[in-house]
CSV table of C-alpha atoms in Angstrom, one decimal:
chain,number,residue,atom,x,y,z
A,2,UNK,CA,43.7,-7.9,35.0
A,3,UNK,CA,46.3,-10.3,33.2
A,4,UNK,CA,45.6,-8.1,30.0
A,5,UNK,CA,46.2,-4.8,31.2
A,6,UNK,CA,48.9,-5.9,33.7
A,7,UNK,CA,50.9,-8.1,30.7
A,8,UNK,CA,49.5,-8.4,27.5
A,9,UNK,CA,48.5,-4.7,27.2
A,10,UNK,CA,52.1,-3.4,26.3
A,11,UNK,CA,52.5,-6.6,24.6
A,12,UNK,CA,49.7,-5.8,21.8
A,13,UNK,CA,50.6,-2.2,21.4
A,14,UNK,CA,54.4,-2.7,20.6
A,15,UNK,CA,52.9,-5.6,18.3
A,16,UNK,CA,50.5,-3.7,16.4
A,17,UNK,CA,52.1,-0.4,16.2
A,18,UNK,CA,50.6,1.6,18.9
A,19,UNK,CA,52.8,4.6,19.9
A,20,UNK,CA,52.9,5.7,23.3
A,21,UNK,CA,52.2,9.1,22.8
A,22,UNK,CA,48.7,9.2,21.3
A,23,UNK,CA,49.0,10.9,17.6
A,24,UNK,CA,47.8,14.6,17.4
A,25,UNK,CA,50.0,15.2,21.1
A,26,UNK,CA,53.3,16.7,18.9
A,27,UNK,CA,53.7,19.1,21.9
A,28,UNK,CA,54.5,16.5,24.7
A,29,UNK,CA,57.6,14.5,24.5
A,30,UNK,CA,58.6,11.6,26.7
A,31,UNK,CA,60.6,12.2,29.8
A,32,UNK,CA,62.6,8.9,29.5
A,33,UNK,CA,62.8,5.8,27.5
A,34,UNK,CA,62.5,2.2,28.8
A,35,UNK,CA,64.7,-0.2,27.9
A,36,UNK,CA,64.2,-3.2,30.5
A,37,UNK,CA,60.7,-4.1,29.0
A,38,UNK,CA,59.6,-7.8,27.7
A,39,UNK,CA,60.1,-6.5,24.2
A,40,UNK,CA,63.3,-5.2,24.9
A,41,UNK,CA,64.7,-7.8,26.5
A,42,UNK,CA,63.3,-10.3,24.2
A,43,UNK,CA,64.8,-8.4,21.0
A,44,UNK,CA,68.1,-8.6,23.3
A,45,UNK,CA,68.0,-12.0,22.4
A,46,UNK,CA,68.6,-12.1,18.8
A,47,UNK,CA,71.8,-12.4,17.0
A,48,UNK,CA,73.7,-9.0,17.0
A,49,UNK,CA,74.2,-8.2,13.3
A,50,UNK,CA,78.7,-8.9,13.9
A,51,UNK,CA,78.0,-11.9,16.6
A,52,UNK,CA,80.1,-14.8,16.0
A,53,UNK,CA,79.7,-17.4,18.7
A,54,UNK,CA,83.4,-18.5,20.6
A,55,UNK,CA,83.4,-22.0,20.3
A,56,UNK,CA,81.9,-22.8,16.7
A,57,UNK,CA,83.3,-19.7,15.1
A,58,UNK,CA,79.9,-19.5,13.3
A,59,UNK,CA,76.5,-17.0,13.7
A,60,UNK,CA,74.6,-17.8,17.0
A,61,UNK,CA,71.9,-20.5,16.5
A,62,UNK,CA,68.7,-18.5,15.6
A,63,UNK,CA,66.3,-21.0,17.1
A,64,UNK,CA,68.2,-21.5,20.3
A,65,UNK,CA,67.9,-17.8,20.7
A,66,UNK,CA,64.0,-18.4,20.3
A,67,UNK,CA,63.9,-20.4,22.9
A,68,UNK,CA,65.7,-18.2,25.3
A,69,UNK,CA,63.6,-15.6,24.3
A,70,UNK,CA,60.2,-18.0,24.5
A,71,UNK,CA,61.8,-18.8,27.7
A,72,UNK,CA,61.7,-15.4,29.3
A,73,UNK,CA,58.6,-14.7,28.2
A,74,UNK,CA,56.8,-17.4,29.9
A,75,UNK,CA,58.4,-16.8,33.1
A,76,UNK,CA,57.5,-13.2,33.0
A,77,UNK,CA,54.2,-14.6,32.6
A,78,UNK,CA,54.1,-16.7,35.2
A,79,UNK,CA,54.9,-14.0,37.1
A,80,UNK,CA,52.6,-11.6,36.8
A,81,UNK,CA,49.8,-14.3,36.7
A,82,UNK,CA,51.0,-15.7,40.3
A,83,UNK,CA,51.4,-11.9,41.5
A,84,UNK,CA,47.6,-11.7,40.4
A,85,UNK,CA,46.2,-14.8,42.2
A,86,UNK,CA,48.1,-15.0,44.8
A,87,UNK,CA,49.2,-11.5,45.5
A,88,UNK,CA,46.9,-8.9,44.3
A,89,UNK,CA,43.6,-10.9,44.3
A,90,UNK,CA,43.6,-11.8,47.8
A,91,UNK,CA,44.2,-8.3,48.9
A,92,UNK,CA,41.2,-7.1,46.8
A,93,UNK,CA,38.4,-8.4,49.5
A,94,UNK,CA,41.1,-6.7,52.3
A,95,UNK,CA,41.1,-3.5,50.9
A,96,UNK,CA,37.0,-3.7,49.8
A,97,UNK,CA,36.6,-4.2,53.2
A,98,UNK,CA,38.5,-1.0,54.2
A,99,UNK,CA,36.7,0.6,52.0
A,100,UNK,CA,33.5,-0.4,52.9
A,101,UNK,CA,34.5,0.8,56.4
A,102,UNK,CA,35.9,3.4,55.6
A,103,UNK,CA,33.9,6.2,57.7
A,104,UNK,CA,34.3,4.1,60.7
A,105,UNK,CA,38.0,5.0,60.4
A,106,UNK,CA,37.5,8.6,59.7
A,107,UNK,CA,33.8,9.9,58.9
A,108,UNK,CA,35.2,11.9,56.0
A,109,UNK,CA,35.4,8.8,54.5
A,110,UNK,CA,38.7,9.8,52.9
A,111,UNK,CA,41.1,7.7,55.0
A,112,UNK,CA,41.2,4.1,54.6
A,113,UNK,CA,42.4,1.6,57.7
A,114,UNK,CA,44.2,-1.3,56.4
A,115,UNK,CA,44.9,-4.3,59.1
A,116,UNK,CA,48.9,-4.5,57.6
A,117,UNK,CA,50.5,-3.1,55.6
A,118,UNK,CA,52.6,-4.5,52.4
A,119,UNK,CA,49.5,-5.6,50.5
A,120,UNK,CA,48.7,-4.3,47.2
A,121,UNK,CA,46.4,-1.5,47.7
A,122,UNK,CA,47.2,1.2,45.6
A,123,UNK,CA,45.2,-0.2,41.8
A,124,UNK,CA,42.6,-1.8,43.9
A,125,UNK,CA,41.9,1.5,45.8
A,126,UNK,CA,41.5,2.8,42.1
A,127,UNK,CA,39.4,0.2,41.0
A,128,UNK,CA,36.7,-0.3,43.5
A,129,UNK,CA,36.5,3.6,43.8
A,130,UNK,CA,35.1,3.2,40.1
A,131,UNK,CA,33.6,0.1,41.1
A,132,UNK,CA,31.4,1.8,44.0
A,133,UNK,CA,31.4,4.9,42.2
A,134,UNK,CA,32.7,7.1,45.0
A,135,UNK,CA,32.0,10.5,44.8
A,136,UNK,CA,34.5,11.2,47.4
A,137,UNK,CA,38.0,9.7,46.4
A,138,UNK,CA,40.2,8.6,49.1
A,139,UNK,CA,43.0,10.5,49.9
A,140,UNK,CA,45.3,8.4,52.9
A,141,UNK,CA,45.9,4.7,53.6
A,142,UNK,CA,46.6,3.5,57.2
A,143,UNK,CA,48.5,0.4,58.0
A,144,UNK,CA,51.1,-0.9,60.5
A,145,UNK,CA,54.2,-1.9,58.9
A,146,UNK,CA,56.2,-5.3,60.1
A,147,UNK,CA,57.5,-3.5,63.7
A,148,UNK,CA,53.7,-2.6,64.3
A,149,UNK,CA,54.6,1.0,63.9
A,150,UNK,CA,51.4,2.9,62.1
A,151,UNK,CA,52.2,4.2,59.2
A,152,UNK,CA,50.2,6.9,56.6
A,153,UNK,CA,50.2,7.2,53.2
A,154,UNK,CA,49.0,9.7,50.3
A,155,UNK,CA,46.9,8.1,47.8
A,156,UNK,CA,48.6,9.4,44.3
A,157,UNK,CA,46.8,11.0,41.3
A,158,UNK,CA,45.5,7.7,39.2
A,159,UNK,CA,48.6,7.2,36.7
A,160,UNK,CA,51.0,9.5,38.1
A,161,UNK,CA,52.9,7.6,40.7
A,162,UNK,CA,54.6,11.1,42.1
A,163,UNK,CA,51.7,13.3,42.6
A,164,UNK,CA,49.4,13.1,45.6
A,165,UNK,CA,45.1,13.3,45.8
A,166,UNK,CA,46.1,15.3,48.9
A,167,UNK,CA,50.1,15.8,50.2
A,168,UNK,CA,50.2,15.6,54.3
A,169,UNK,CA,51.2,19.2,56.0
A,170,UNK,CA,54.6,19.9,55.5
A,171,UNK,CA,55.2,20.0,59.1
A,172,UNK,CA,53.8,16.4,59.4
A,173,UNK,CA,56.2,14.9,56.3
A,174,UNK,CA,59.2,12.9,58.1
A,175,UNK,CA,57.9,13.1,61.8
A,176,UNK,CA,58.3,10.2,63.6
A,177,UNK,CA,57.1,8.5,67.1
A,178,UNK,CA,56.7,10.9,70.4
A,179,UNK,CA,57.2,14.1,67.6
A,180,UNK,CA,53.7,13.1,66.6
A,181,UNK,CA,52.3,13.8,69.9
């Protein structure tokens, strides 16, 4: 998980890897971004015209290192305290939704979690391959931190703005006693 979550984009920028896989000349990307760890750690270096204020000289090269080392182990840290603390501990929460799953609805394409703001989106993914679901889930139920239920629409794997299954229009933005 610490790979693909961190070190994944890590290796690719390092080795060369483009983003769009080679024979794909017809698709372009839709936007660039320029807030990634490799960004921001190639931020760190010297501009090319940078004369540091007080000794009138280049910026030190190895103090820049060590900002950049600097960032980079805190976006480690990071993500690897996300992952055990965060994301691990929601895995048995959501396996046991899904595991239950037709006891919420016997479709079996609804999951019932107890809260809500747990990680559930790439864990629904996962143990879907894990348990080799023939039917993918499609909605996530939770209460949010009023105890108001709330639904959501599982999205497509990969693309975070299409849904497995959109809710009626009618239904999209109703709230409370318009429900009944």
């Amino acid at each position: 998980k610490m790979y693909n979550t961190f070190m994944e984009a890590i290796d690719a920028i390092d080795t060369g890897v483009e983003p769009i896989p080679s024979g794909h000349d017809d698709v372009e990307l839709q936007y660039r971004d320029s807030t990634g760890l490799s960004i921001r750690v190639g931020r760190t270096n010297p501009r090319w015209n940078e004369i540091d204020d007080v000794t009138g000289s280049p910026p030190e090269p190895d103090a820049r290192f060590e900002i950049a080392s600097e960032t980079c182990g805190k976006d480690f840290m990071s993500v690897l305290i996300k992952i055990v603390e965060s994301d691990l501990p929601a895995r048995s929460i959501v396996e046991s939704a899904v595991k239950k799953r037709y006891e919420c609805d016997t479709s079996g394409e609804i999951l019932c979690l107890p809260s809500g703001g747990l990680p559930w989106k790439s864990q629904v993914y996962e143990l879907e391959k894990d348990y080799a679901l023939e039917v993918p889930i499609k909605y996530v139920l939770y209460t949010d931190q009023a105890g108001m239920w709330r639904i959501q629409c599982v999205s497509v794997e990969g693309k975070a703005f299409e849904n497995r299954l959109g809710l009626p229009a009618d239904w999209r933005g109703v709230r409370d006693e318009d429900l009944s």
